[in-house]
mmCIF file with all atom_site columns, C-alpha atoms in Angstrom:
data_model
loop_
_atom_site.group_PDB
_atom_site.id
_atom_site.type_symbol
_atom_site.label_atom_id
_atom_site.label_alt_id
_atom_site.label_comp_id
_atom_site.label_asym_id
_atom_site.label_entity_id
_atom_site.label_seq_id
_atom_site.pdbx_PDB_ins_code
_atom_site.Cartn_x
_atom_site.Cartn_y
_atom_site.Cartn_z
_atom_site.occupancy
_atom_site.B_iso_or_equiv
_atom_site.pdbx_formal_charge
_atom_site.auth_seq_id
_atom_site.auth_comp_id
_atom_site.auth_asym_id
_atom_site.auth_atom_id
_atom_site.pdbx_PDB_model_num
ATOM 1   C CA . MET A 1 1   ? -72.205 184.177 -178.795 1.00 49.00 ? 1047 MET A CA 1
ATOM 2   C CA . LEU A 1 2   ? -75.569 185.743 -178.580 1.00 59.00 ? 1048 LEU A CA 1
ATOM 3   C CA . LEU A 1 3   ? -74.450 188.549 -176.230 1.00 70.00 ? 1049 LEU A CA 1
ATOM 4   C CA . SER A 1 4   ? -71.222 189.266 -178.075 1.00 76.00 ? 1050 SER A CA 1
ATOM 5   C CA . ALA A 1 5   ? -72.572 192.681 -179.183 1.00 75.00 ? 1051 ALA A CA 1
ATOM 6   C CA . HIS A 1 6   ? -72.930 193.680 -175.485 1.00 80.00 ? 1052 HIS A CA 1
ATOM 7   C CA . SER A 1 7   ? -69.772 192.044 -174.221 1.00 81.00 ? 1053 SER A CA 1
ATOM 8   C CA . VAL A 1 8   ? -67.833 195.182 -173.790 1.00 83.00 ? 1054 VAL A CA 1
ATOM 9   C CA . ALA A 1 9   ? -70.800 196.821 -171.774 1.00 84.00 ? 1055 ALA A CA 1
ATOM 10  C CA . LEU A 1 10  ? -71.184 193.712 -169.770 1.00 82.00 ? 1056 LEU A CA 1
ATOM 11  C CA . HIS A 1 11  ? -67.678 193.691 -168.683 1.00 84.00 ? 1057 HIS A CA 1
ATOM 12  C CA . ALA A 1 12  ? -67.452 197.516 -168.124 1.00 87.00 ? 1058 ALA A CA 1
ATOM 13  C CA . ALA A 1 13  ? -70.597 198.314 -166.411 1.00 89.00 ? 1059 ALA A CA 1
ATOM 14  C CA . ARG A 1 14  ? -70.078 199.505 -162.790 1.00 91.00 ? 1060 ARG A CA 1
ATOM 15  C CA . THR A 1 15  ? -72.609 202.330 -162.010 1.00 92.00 ? 1061 THR A CA 1
ATOM 16  C CA . SER A 1 16  ? -76.335 202.189 -161.895 1.00 92.00 ? 1062 SER A CA 1
ATOM 17  C CA . ALA A 1 17  ? -76.582 204.358 -164.909 1.00 93.00 ? 1063 ALA A CA 1
ATOM 18  C CA . GLU A 1 18  ? -74.322 202.079 -166.889 1.00 92.00 ? 1064 GLU A CA 1
ATOM 19  C CA . PHE A 1 19  ? -76.399 199.042 -165.966 1.00 93.00 ? 1065 PHE A CA 1
ATOM 20  C CA . ALA A 1 20  ? -79.643 200.925 -166.800 1.00 94.00 ? 1066 ALA A CA 1
ATOM 21  C CA . ALA A 1 21  ? -78.137 201.692 -170.421 1.00 93.00 ? 1067 ALA A CA 1
ATOM 22  C CA . LEU A 1 22  ? -77.069 198.102 -170.809 1.00 93.00 ? 1068 LEU A CA 1
ATOM 23  C CA . ILE A 1 23  ? -80.487 196.834 -169.825 1.00 94.00 ? 1069 ILE A CA 1
ATOM 24  C CA . SER A 1 24  ? -82.162 199.115 -172.313 1.00 94.00 ? 1070 SER A CA 1
ATOM 25  C CA . ALA A 1 25  ? -79.933 197.703 -175.144 1.00 92.00 ? 1071 ALA A CA 1
ATOM 26  C CA . LEU A 1 26  ? -80.569 194.235 -174.087 1.00 93.00 ? 1072 LEU A CA 1
ATOM 27  C CA . ASP A 1 27  ? -84.234 194.803 -173.971 1.00 93.00 ? 1073 ASP A CA 1
ATOM 28  C CA . THR A 1 28  ? -84.225 196.087 -177.542 1.00 93.00 ? 1074 THR A CA 1
ATOM 29  C CA . ASP A 1 29  ? -82.632 192.964 -178.730 1.00 92.00 ? 1075 ASP A CA 1
ATOM 30  C CA . LEU A 1 30  ? -85.047 190.884 -176.650 1.00 93.00 ? 1076 LEU A CA 1
ATOM 31  C CA . ASN A 1 31  ? -87.992 192.570 -178.205 1.00 94.00 ? 1077 ASN A CA 1
ATOM 32  C CA . ALA A 1 32  ? -86.354 191.817 -181.634 1.00 93.00 ? 1078 ALA A CA 1
ATOM 33  C CA . ALA A 1 33  ? -86.001 188.253 -180.835 1.00 93.00 ? 1079 ALA A CA 1
ATOM 34  C CA . ILE A 1 34  ? -89.649 187.954 -179.518 1.00 94.00 ? 1080 ILE A CA 1
ATOM 35  C CA . ALA A 1 35  ? -90.766 189.456 -182.875 1.00 94.00 ? 1081 ALA A CA 1
ATOM 36  C CA . ARG A 1 36  ? -88.745 186.801 -184.841 1.00 92.00 ? 1082 ARG A CA 1
ATOM 37  C CA . LYS A 1 37  ? -90.214 184.125 -182.680 1.00 93.00 ? 1083 LYS A CA 1
ATOM 38  C CA . ALA A 1 38  ? -93.689 185.253 -183.483 1.00 93.00 ? 1084 ALA A CA 1
ATOM 39  C CA . GLU A 1 39  ? -92.741 185.014 -187.280 1.00 92.00 ? 1085 GLU A CA 1
ATOM 40  C CA . LEU A 1 40  ? -91.111 181.518 -186.771 1.00 91.00 ? 1086 LEU A CA 1
ATOM 41  C CA . GLU A 1 41  ? -94.236 180.183 -185.085 1.00 91.00 ? 1087 GLU A CA 1
ATOM 42  C CA . LYS A 1 42  ? -96.247 181.306 -188.040 1.00 90.00 ? 1088 LYS A CA 1
ATOM 43  C CA . ALA A 1 43  ? -93.744 179.617 -190.409 1.00 91.00 ? 1089 ALA A CA 1
ATOM 44  C CA . ASP A 1 44  ? -93.984 176.466 -188.241 1.00 87.00 ? 1090 ASP A CA 1
ATOM 45  C CA . ASP A 1 45  ? -97.726 176.316 -188.779 1.00 85.00 ? 1091 ASP A CA 1
ATOM 46  C CA . LYS A 1 46  ? -97.131 176.599 -192.474 1.00 85.00 ? 1092 LYS A CA 1
ATOM 47  C CA . ALA A 1 47  ? -94.420 173.887 -192.584 1.00 86.00 ? 1093 ALA A CA 1
ATOM 48  C CA . ILE A 1 48  ? -96.703 171.472 -190.786 1.00 84.00 ? 1094 ILE A CA 1
ATOM 49  C CA . PHE A 1 49  ? -98.802 171.569 -194.068 1.00 82.00 ? 1095 PHE A CA 1
ATOM 50  C CA . GLY A 1 50  ? -95.836 171.190 -196.205 1.00 79.00 ? 1096 GLY A CA 1
ATOM 51  C CA . ASP A 1 51  ? -95.107 174.907 -196.842 1.00 81.00 ? 1097 ASP A CA 1
ATOM 52  C CA . GLY A 1 52  ? -91.444 175.060 -195.913 1.00 78.00 ? 1098 GLY A CA 1
ATOM 53  C CA . ASP A 1 53  ? -88.817 172.912 -194.194 1.00 84.00 ? 1099 ASP A CA 1
ATOM 54  C CA . LEU A 1 54  ? -90.437 171.935 -190.804 1.00 85.00 ? 1100 LEU A CA 1
ATOM 55  C CA . ALA A 1 55  ? -87.035 170.729 -189.357 1.00 89.00 ? 1101 ALA A CA 1
ATOM 56  C CA . GLU A 1 56  ? -85.266 173.924 -190.282 1.00 89.00 ? 1102 GLU A CA 1
ATOM 57  C CA . VAL A 1 57  ? -88.076 176.099 -188.978 1.00 88.00 ? 1103 VAL A CA 1
ATOM 58  C CA . ARG A 1 58  ? -88.209 174.346 -185.607 1.00 91.00 ? 1104 ARG A CA 1
ATOM 59  C CA . ASP A 1 59  ? -84.400 174.399 -185.281 1.00 92.00 ? 1105 ASP A CA 1
ATOM 60  C CA . ALA A 1 60  ? -84.479 178.240 -185.861 1.00 91.00 ? 1106 ALA A CA 1
ATOM 61  C CA . LEU A 1 61  ? -87.415 178.461 -183.369 1.00 91.00 ? 1107 LEU A CA 1
ATOM 62  C CA . ALA A 1 62  ? -85.336 176.472 -180.749 1.00 93.00 ? 1108 ALA A CA 1
ATOM 63  C CA . ASN A 1 63  ? -82.486 178.923 -181.252 1.00 92.00 ? 1109 ASN A CA 1
ATOM 64  C CA . CYS A 1 64  ? -84.811 181.917 -180.950 1.00 92.00 ? 1110 CYS A CA 1
ATOM 65  C CA . ASN A 1 65  ? -86.206 180.531 -177.708 1.00 93.00 ? 1111 ASN A CA 1
ATOM 66  C CA . SER A 1 66  ? -82.784 180.053 -176.418 1.00 92.00 ? 1112 SER A CA 1
ATOM 67  C CA . GLU A 1 67  ? -81.842 183.501 -177.389 1.00 91.00 ? 1113 GLU A CA 1
ATOM 68  C CA . ILE A 1 68  ? -84.868 184.949 -175.654 1.00 93.00 ? 1114 ILE A CA 1
ATOM 69  C CA . ALA A 1 69  ? -84.007 182.965 -172.470 1.00 93.00 ? 1115 ALA A CA 1
ATOM 70  C CA . LEU A 1 70  ? -80.413 184.192 -172.554 1.00 92.00 ? 1116 LEU A CA 1
ATOM 71  C CA . TYR A 1 71  ? -81.525 187.830 -172.942 1.00 93.00 ? 1117 TYR A CA 1
ATOM 72  C CA . GLU A 1 72  ? -84.083 187.439 -170.094 1.00 94.00 ? 1118 GLU A CA 1
ATOM 73  C CA . LYS A 1 73  ? -81.408 186.060 -167.819 1.00 93.00 ? 1119 LYS A CA 1
ATOM 74  C CA . ALA A 1 74  ? -78.883 188.814 -168.757 1.00 92.00 ? 1120 ALA A CA 1
ATOM 75  C CA . ILE A 1 75  ? -81.399 191.493 -168.105 1.00 93.00 ? 1121 ILE A CA 1
ATOM 76  C CA . GLY A 1 76  ? -82.410 190.094 -164.763 1.00 94.00 ? 1122 GLY A CA 1
ATOM 77  C CA . LEU A 1 77  ? -78.754 189.786 -163.630 1.00 92.00 ? 1123 LEU A CA 1
ATOM 78  C CA . ALA A 1 78  ? -77.944 193.245 -164.911 1.00 93.00 ? 1124 ALA A CA 1
ATOM 79  C CA . ASP A 1 79  ? -80.921 194.562 -163.016 1.00 94.00 ? 1125 ASP A CA 1
ATOM 80  C CA . GLU A 1 80  ? -79.776 193.103 -159.846 1.00 94.00 ? 1126 GLU A CA 1
ATOM 81  C CA . ARG A 1 81  ? -76.302 194.687 -160.255 1.00 93.00 ? 1127 ARG A CA 1
ATOM 82  C CA . ARG A 1 82  ? -78.018 197.965 -161.019 1.00 93.00 ? 1128 ARG A CA 1
ATOM 83  C CA . ILE A 1 83  ? -79.981 197.819 -157.805 1.00 94.00 ? 1129 ILE A CA 1
ATOM 84  C CA . GLU A 1 84  ? -76.882 197.015 -155.864 1.00 92.00 ? 1130 GLU A CA 1
ATOM 85  C CA . ALA A 1 85  ? -74.887 199.832 -157.593 1.00 93.00 ? 1131 ALA A CA 1
ATOM 86  C CA . ALA A 1 86  ? -77.662 202.271 -156.886 1.00 93.00 ? 1132 ALA A CA 1
ATOM 87  C CA . ARG A 1 87  ? -77.698 201.173 -153.186 1.00 91.00 ? 1133 ARG A CA 1
ATOM 88  C CA . ASN A 1 88  ? -73.863 201.703 -153.053 1.00 91.00 ? 1134 ASN A CA 1
ATOM 89  C CA . GLU A 1 89  ? -74.167 205.076 -154.718 1.00 90.00 ? 1135 GLU A CA 1
ATOM 90  C CA . ALA A 1 90  ? -76.776 206.190 -152.384 1.00 89.00 ? 1136 ALA A CA 1
ATOM 91  C CA . ALA A 1 91  ? -74.593 205.214 -149.478 1.00 88.00 ? 1137 ALA A CA 1
ATOM 92  C CA . VAL A 1 92  ? -71.597 207.154 -151.012 1.00 85.00 ? 1138 VAL A CA 1
ATOM 93  C CA . ASP A 1 93  ? -73.967 210.190 -151.535 1.00 88.00 ? 1139 ASP A CA 1
ATOM 94  C CA . ILE A 1 94  ? -74.949 210.111 -147.808 1.00 91.00 ? 1140 ILE A CA 1
ATOM 95  C CA . GLU A 1 95  ? -71.367 209.972 -146.740 1.00 89.00 ? 1141 GLU A CA 1
ATOM 96  C CA . ALA A 1 96  ? -70.527 212.918 -149.022 1.00 90.00 ? 1142 ALA A CA 1
ATOM 97  C CA . LEU A 1 97  ? -73.529 214.703 -147.592 1.00 91.00 ? 1143 LEU A CA 1
ATOM 98  C CA . GLY A 1 98  ? -72.479 213.972 -144.076 1.00 93.00 ? 1144 GLY A CA 1
ATOM 99  C CA . LYS A 1 99  ? -68.963 215.427 -144.863 1.00 92.00 ? 1145 LYS A CA 1
ATOM 100 C CA . ASP A 1 100 ? -70.551 218.480 -146.289 1.00 94.00 ? 1146 ASP A CA 1
ATOM 101 C CA . ALA A 1 101 ? -72.753 218.972 -143.365 1.00 95.00 ? 1147 ALA A CA 1
ATOM 102 C CA . LYS A 1 102 ? -69.906 218.679 -141.033 1.00 94.00 ? 1148 LYS A CA 1
ATOM 103 C CA . ALA A 1 103 ? -67.829 221.304 -142.988 1.00 95.00 ? 1149 ALA A CA 1
ATOM 104 C CA . LYS A 1 104 ? -70.840 223.639 -142.946 1.00 95.00 ? 1150 LYS A CA 1
ATOM 105 C CA . ALA A 1 105 ? -71.360 223.193 -139.319 1.00 96.00 ? 1151 ALA A CA 1
ATOM 106 C CA . ALA A 1 106 ? -67.717 224.099 -138.528 1.00 95.00 ? 1152 ALA A CA 1
ATOM 107 C CA . ASP A 1 107 ? -68.115 227.170 -140.679 1.00 96.00 ? 1153 ASP A CA 1
ATOM 108 C CA . LEU A 1 108 ? -71.302 228.123 -139.031 1.00 95.00 ? 1154 LEU A CA 1
ATOM 109 C CA . SER A 1 109 ? -69.678 227.715 -135.489 1.00 96.00 ? 1155 SER A CA 1
ATOM 110 C CA . LYS A 1 110 ? -66.858 229.815 -136.603 1.00 96.00 ? 1156 LYS A CA 1
ATOM 111 C CA . ARG A 1 111 ? -69.267 232.597 -137.923 1.00 95.00 ? 1157 ARG A CA 1
ATOM 112 C CA . TRP A 1 112 ? -71.379 232.513 -134.675 1.00 94.00 ? 1158 TRP A CA 1
ATOM 113 C CA . LYS A 1 113 ? -68.156 233.080 -132.705 1.00 96.00 ? 1159 LYS A CA 1
ATOM 114 C CA . LYS A 1 114 ? -67.394 235.961 -134.994 1.00 96.00 ? 1160 LYS A CA 1
ATOM 115 C CA . VAL A 1 115 ? -70.953 237.448 -134.436 1.00 94.00 ? 1161 VAL A CA 1
ATOM 116 C CA . TYR A 1 116 ? -70.484 236.979 -130.700 1.00 95.00 ? 1162 TYR A CA 1
ATOM 117 C CA . GLY A 1 117 ? -67.152 238.865 -130.873 1.00 96.00 ? 1163 GLY A CA 1
ATOM 118 C CA . LEU A 1 118 ? -68.670 241.716 -132.935 1.00 95.00 ? 1164 LEU A CA 1
ATOM 119 C CA . ILE A 1 119 ? -71.741 241.974 -130.500 1.00 94.00 ? 1165 ILE A CA 1
ATOM 120 C CA . GLU A 1 120 ? -69.467 242.233 -127.578 1.00 96.00 ? 1166 GLU A CA 1
ATOM 121 C CA . GLN A 1 121 ? -67.242 244.705 -129.285 1.00 95.00 ? 1167 GLN A CA 1
ATOM 122 C CA . ALA A 1 122 ? -70.392 246.760 -130.148 1.00 93.00 ? 1168 ALA A CA 1
ATOM 123 C CA . ARG A 1 123 ? -71.544 246.618 -126.514 1.00 93.00 ? 1169 ARG A CA 1
ATOM 124 C CA . ALA A 1 124 ? -68.268 247.834 -125.389 1.00 95.00 ? 1170 ALA A CA 1
ATOM 125 C CA . GLU A 1 125 ? -68.335 250.748 -127.838 1.00 94.00 ? 1171 GLU A CA 1
ATOM 126 C CA . LEU A 1 126 ? -71.972 251.557 -126.781 1.00 92.00 ? 1172 LEU A CA 1
ATOM 127 C CA . PHE A 1 127 ? -70.846 251.772 -123.142 1.00 94.00 ? 1173 PHE A CA 1
ATOM 128 C CA . GLU A 1 128 ? -68.117 254.217 -124.099 1.00 95.00 ? 1174 GLU A CA 1
ATOM 129 C CA . CYS A 1 129 ? -70.596 256.170 -126.285 1.00 92.00 ? 1175 CYS A CA 1
ATOM 130 C CA . ASP A 1 130 ? -72.888 256.404 -123.359 1.00 92.00 ? 1176 ASP A CA 1
ATOM 131 C CA . ALA A 1 131 ? -70.254 257.672 -120.997 1.00 95.00 ? 1177 ALA A CA 1
ATOM 132 C CA . LEU A 1 132 ? -69.235 260.346 -123.485 1.00 95.00 ? 1178 LEU A CA 1
ATOM 133 C CA . ARG A 1 133 ? -72.752 261.338 -124.204 1.00 92.00 ? 1179 ARG A CA 1
ATOM 134 C CA . ARG A 1 134 ? -73.498 261.758 -120.483 1.00 92.00 ? 1180 ARG A CA 1
ATOM 135 C CA . SER A 1 135 ? -70.320 263.883 -120.184 1.00 95.00 ? 1181 SER A CA 1
ATOM 136 C CA . LEU A 1 136 ? -71.434 266.091 -123.029 1.00 94.00 ? 1182 LEU A CA 1
ATOM 137 C CA . ILE A 1 137 ? -74.885 266.529 -121.538 1.00 92.00 ? 1183 ILE A CA 1
ATOM 138 C CA . ALA A 1 138 ? -73.234 267.663 -118.274 1.00 94.00 ? 1184 ALA A CA 1
ATOM 139 C CA . ASN A 1 139 ? -71.159 270.090 -120.377 1.00 94.00 ? 1185 ASN A CA 1
ATOM 140 C CA . ASP A 1 140 ? -74.293 271.436 -121.966 1.00 91.00 ? 1186 ASP A CA 1
ATOM 141 C CA . GLY A 1 141 ? -75.565 272.236 -118.485 1.00 91.00 ? 1187 GLY A CA 1
ATOM 142 C CA . GLU A 1 142 ? -72.402 274.286 -117.866 1.00 92.00 ? 1188 GLU A CA 1
ATOM 143 C CA . PHE A 1 143 ? -72.618 275.984 -121.192 1.00 92.00 ? 1189 PHE A CA 1
ATOM 144 C CA . GLU A 1 144 ? -76.225 277.103 -120.251 1.00 91.00 ? 1190 GLU A CA 1
ATOM 145 C CA . LYS A 1 145 ? -75.140 278.495 -116.947 1.00 91.00 ? 1191 LYS A CA 1
ATOM 146 C CA . ALA A 1 146 ? -72.403 280.412 -118.789 1.00 92.00 ? 1192 ALA A CA 1
ATOM 147 C CA . ARG A 1 147 ? -74.891 281.527 -121.302 1.00 92.00 ? 1193 ARG A CA 1
ATOM 148 C CA . ARG A 1 148 ? -72.835 279.979 -124.118 1.00 91.00 ? 1194 ARG A CA 1
ATOM 149 C CA . PRO A 1 149 ? -75.502 277.996 -126.041 1.00 90.00 ? 1195 PRO A CA 1
ATOM 150 C CA . ASP A 1 150 ? -73.167 278.158 -129.072 1.00 91.00 ? 1196 ASP A CA 1
ATOM 151 C CA . LEU A 1 151 ? -70.877 275.707 -127.494 1.00 93.00 ? 1197 LEU A CA 1
ATOM 152 C CA . ARG A 1 152 ? -73.576 273.132 -127.057 1.00 91.00 ? 1198 ARG A CA 1
ATOM 153 C CA . VAL A 1 153 ? -73.270 269.761 -129.131 1.00 90.00 ? 1199 VAL A CA 1
ATOM 154 C CA . ASN A 1 154 ? -76.309 268.444 -130.840 1.00 90.00 ? 1200 ASN A CA 1
ATOM 155 C CA . LEU A 1 155 ? -76.031 264.874 -129.788 1.00 90.00 ? 1201 LEU A CA 1
ATOM 156 C CA . THR A 1 156 ? -78.846 263.539 -132.016 1.00 87.00 ? 1202 THR A CA 1
ATOM 157 C CA . THR A 1 157 ? -77.312 265.097 -135.147 1.00 88.00 ? 1203 THR A CA 1
ATOM 158 C CA . LEU A 1 158 ? -73.936 263.969 -134.176 1.00 90.00 ? 1204 LEU A CA 1
ATOM 159 C CA . ARG A 1 159 ? -75.196 260.350 -133.819 1.00 89.00 ? 1205 ARG A CA 1
ATOM 160 C CA . ARG A 1 160 ? -77.150 260.399 -137.090 1.00 87.00 ? 1206 ARG A CA 1
ATOM 161 C CA . GLU A 1 161 ? -74.398 261.756 -139.085 1.00 89.00 ? 1207 GLU A CA 1
ATOM 162 C CA . ALA A 1 162 ? -71.866 259.214 -137.676 1.00 90.00 ? 1208 ALA A CA 1
ATOM 163 C CA . MET A 1 163 ? -74.296 256.266 -138.530 1.00 88.00 ? 1209 MET A CA 1
ATOM 164 C CA . ALA A 1 164 ? -75.304 257.576 -142.084 1.00 87.00 ? 1210 ALA A CA 1
ATOM 165 C CA . GLY A 1 165 ? -74.081 255.439 -144.978 1.00 87.00 ? 1211 GLY A CA 1
ATOM 166 C CA . PRO A 1 166 ? -74.965 252.562 -147.167 1.00 90.00 ? 1212 PRO A CA 1
ATOM 167 C CA . ARG A 1 167 ? -76.750 249.421 -145.860 1.00 89.00 ? 1213 ARG A CA 1
ATOM 168 C CA . ALA A 1 168 ? -75.940 245.883 -146.911 1.00 89.00 ? 1214 ALA A CA 1
ATOM 169 C CA . SER A 1 169 ? -78.719 244.450 -148.998 1.00 90.00 ? 1215 SER A CA 1
ATOM 170 C CA . ILE A 1 170 ? -80.815 241.511 -147.626 1.00 89.00 ? 1216 ILE A CA 1
ATOM 171 C CA . PRO A 1 171 ? -80.173 238.083 -149.287 1.00 89.00 ? 1217 PRO A CA 1
ATOM 172 C CA . ALA A 1 172 ? -82.949 236.808 -151.422 1.00 87.00 ? 1218 ALA A CA 1
ATOM 173 C CA . ARG A 1 173 ? -83.586 233.891 -149.138 1.00 88.00 ? 1219 ARG A CA 1
ATOM 174 C CA . LEU A 1 174 ? -83.308 234.892 -145.486 1.00 89.00 ? 1220 LEU A CA 1
ATOM 175 C CA . SER A 1 175 ? -85.057 232.996 -142.584 1.00 92.00 ? 1221 SER A CA 1
ATOM 176 C CA . ARG A 1 176 ? -87.652 234.811 -140.365 1.00 91.00 ? 1222 ARG A CA 1
ATOM 177 C CA . PRO A 1 177 ? -85.278 234.784 -137.280 1.00 92.00 ? 1223 PRO A CA 1
ATOM 178 C CA . ALA A 1 178 ? -82.489 236.277 -139.372 1.00 92.00 ? 1224 ALA A CA 1
ATOM 179 C CA . ILE A 1 179 ? -84.912 238.889 -140.753 1.00 91.00 ? 1225 ILE A CA 1
ATOM 180 C CA . GLN A 1 180 ? -86.054 239.836 -137.254 1.00 92.00 ? 1226 GLN A CA 1
ATOM 181 C CA . ALA A 1 181 ? -82.486 240.054 -136.062 1.00 92.00 ? 1227 ALA A CA 1
ATOM 182 C CA . ASP A 1 182 ? -81.475 242.216 -139.021 1.00 91.00 ? 1228 ASP A CA 1
ATOM 183 C CA . ALA A 1 183 ? -84.435 244.533 -138.327 1.00 91.00 ? 1229 ALA A CA 1
ATOM 184 C CA . LEU A 1 184 ? -83.325 244.862 -134.704 1.00 91.00 ? 1230 LEU A CA 1
ATOM 185 C CA . LEU A 1 185 ? -79.853 245.713 -135.679 1.00 90.00 ? 1231 LEU A CA 1
ATOM 186 C CA . LEU A 1 186 ? -80.993 248.281 -138.233 1.00 89.00 ? 1232 LEU A CA 1
ATOM 187 C CA . SER A 1 187 ? -83.182 249.903 -135.569 1.00 89.00 ? 1233 SER A CA 1
ATOM 188 C CA . PHE A 1 188 ? -79.981 251.046 -133.809 1.00 87.00 ? 1234 PHE A CA 1
ATOM 189 C CA . LEU A 1 189 ? -79.106 252.939 -136.997 1.00 86.00 ? 1235 LEU A CA 1
ATOM 190 C CA . SER A 1 190 ? -82.503 254.311 -137.762 1.00 82.00 ? 1236 SER A CA 1
ATOM 191 C CA . LEU A 1 191 ? -84.324 257.344 -136.777 1.00 79.00 ? 1237 LEU A CA 1
ATOM 192 C CA . GLY A 1 192 ? -86.583 256.702 -133.659 1.00 78.00 ? 1238 GLY A CA 1
ATOM 193 C CA . GLY A 1 193 ? -84.519 253.680 -132.819 1.00 82.00 ? 1239 GLY A CA 1
ATOM 194 C CA . PRO A 1 194 ? -83.369 252.780 -129.299 1.00 85.00 ? 1240 PRO A CA 1
ATOM 195 C CA . LEU A 1 195 ? -80.382 255.227 -129.570 1.00 81.00 ? 1241 LEU A CA 1
ATOM 196 C CA . ASP A 1 196 ? -82.511 258.138 -130.662 1.00 76.00 ? 1242 ASP A CA 1
ATOM 197 C CA . ASN A 1 197 ? -83.156 260.610 -127.876 1.00 64.00 ? 1243 ASN A CA 1
ATOM 198 C CA . ARG A 1 198 ? -86.972 260.697 -128.144 1.00 59.00 ? 1244 ARG A CA 1
ATOM 199 C CA . SER A 1 199 ? -89.820 260.790 -125.655 1.00 43.00 ? 1245 SER A CA 1
ATOM 200 C CA . GLY A 1 200 ? -90.892 257.256 -126.660 1.00 39.00 ? 1246 GLY A CA 1
ATOM 201 C CA . ILE A 1 201 ? -87.479 255.961 -125.629 1.00 40.00 ? 1247 ILE A CA 1
ATOM 202 C CA . ARG A 1 202 ? -87.413 257.846 -122.423 1.00 45.00 ? 1248 ARG A CA 1
ATOM 203 C CA . ALA A 1 203 ? -90.901 256.468 -121.612 1.00 39.00 ? 1249 ALA A CA 1
ATOM 204 C CA . GLN A 1 204 ? -89.647 252.985 -122.121 1.00 38.00 ? 1250 GLN A CA 1
ATOM 205 C CA . THR A 1 205 ? -86.753 253.497 -119.635 1.00 41.00 ? 1251 THR A CA 1
ATOM 206 C CA . LYS A 1 206 ? -88.777 255.454 -117.116 1.00 46.00 ? 1252 LYS A CA 1
ATOM 207 C CA . GLY A 1 207 ? -88.136 254.187 -113.544 1.00 44.00 ? 1253 GLY A CA 1
ATOM 208 C CA . VAL A 1 208 ? -84.848 252.372 -114.666 1.00 39.00 ? 1254 VAL A CA 1
ATOM 209 C CA . PRO A 1 209 ? -81.986 254.665 -113.666 1.00 41.00 ? 1255 PRO A CA 1
ATOM 210 C CA . SER A 1 210 ? -79.021 252.285 -114.565 1.00 39.00 ? 1256 SER A CA 1
ATOM 211 C CA . ASN A 1 211 ? -77.985 249.302 -116.488 1.00 39.00 ? 1257 ASN A CA 1
ATOM 212 C CA . ALA A 1 212 ? -77.820 247.292 -113.286 1.00 37.00 ? 1258 ALA A CA 1
ATOM 213 C CA . ASP A 1 213 ? -81.553 247.813 -112.681 1.00 39.00 ? 1259 ASP A CA 1
ATOM 214 C CA . TYR A 1 214 ? -82.214 246.459 -116.160 1.00 34.00 ? 1260 TYR A CA 1
ATOM 215 C CA . ARG A 1 215 ? -80.530 243.130 -115.114 1.00 38.00 ? 1261 ARG A CA 1
ATOM 216 C CA . HIS A 1 216 ? -82.583 242.864 -112.044 1.00 37.00 ? 1262 HIS A CA 1
ATOM 217 C CA . GLN A 1 217 ? -86.002 243.384 -113.560 1.00 41.00 ? 1263 GLN A CA 1
ATOM 218 C CA . PRO A 1 218 ? -88.526 240.664 -112.494 1.00 41.00 ? 1264 PRO A CA 1
ATOM 219 C CA . ALA A 1 219 ? -89.287 237.938 -115.074 1.00 39.00 ? 1265 ALA A CA 1
ATOM 220 C CA . GLY A 1 220 ? -92.092 238.853 -117.505 1.00 41.00 ? 1266 GLY A CA 1
ATOM 221 C CA . ASP A 1 221 ? -91.647 242.621 -117.114 1.00 37.00 ? 1267 ASP A CA 1
#
C-alpha cells in the first residue's frame, strides 16, 4: 500500500496539529513522487526512440501517477479533517474561556462585596473618630478656660501618627479608574488630605454645618 508509511498517523490523528503534521509528511512524499514522474517522462521520451523498455517505463509512469493521485486525495481529506478539528478545538476553547470568565466574575463580585463592607466599616469608624474629635475640641476649650494648655491634645499630630506606616505598592498594570480610586483613598492618609485640619478644607466645607446638609446639596454644586 502506497500510504503504509503513514498508516499509523492516519489512524491516530485527532487534533488539528496532528493532521497538520500528517499533511506535511504526505506533502513531502507527494513532491518526491512528482519528481519521479518528471524523470519517468524523460525516460518515456527516450524509450520511444529505442533507448529503454517503453512498456516498463510507461507501467512505472502509470504507477507514479496513481501514487500522486492517492497522495493528493489523502492530503485533501486530511485537510478537511484538520479544518473540522480546528473548528471543534476553537469551540472547546470558547467554552473554557466562558467558564474562566464566569469564575472570574464570581470572584470579582465577592471582592466588590468585600470592598463595600470595608468602605462601610471605614465610614462607621470615621463617624466615631469625628465624634471623639469634636469632644476633644470641646475639652480644649475647657482647658483654655482653666488655663491648662498643657492638657490640650494636638489632634493633627495624633491623626498623622496613627496613620503613619507603609503603603501597599501599586500593581504594574492598573486601570485609570483604579488609579484614581487609589489616589482618593491615599488622600485620606496624606498631609493636606480631607482629614487634615487645614484652612483649605475648612473653606471647602464653609456653609455646610452638618452631614445632613451635604446630602441635600442641589445637584451640580
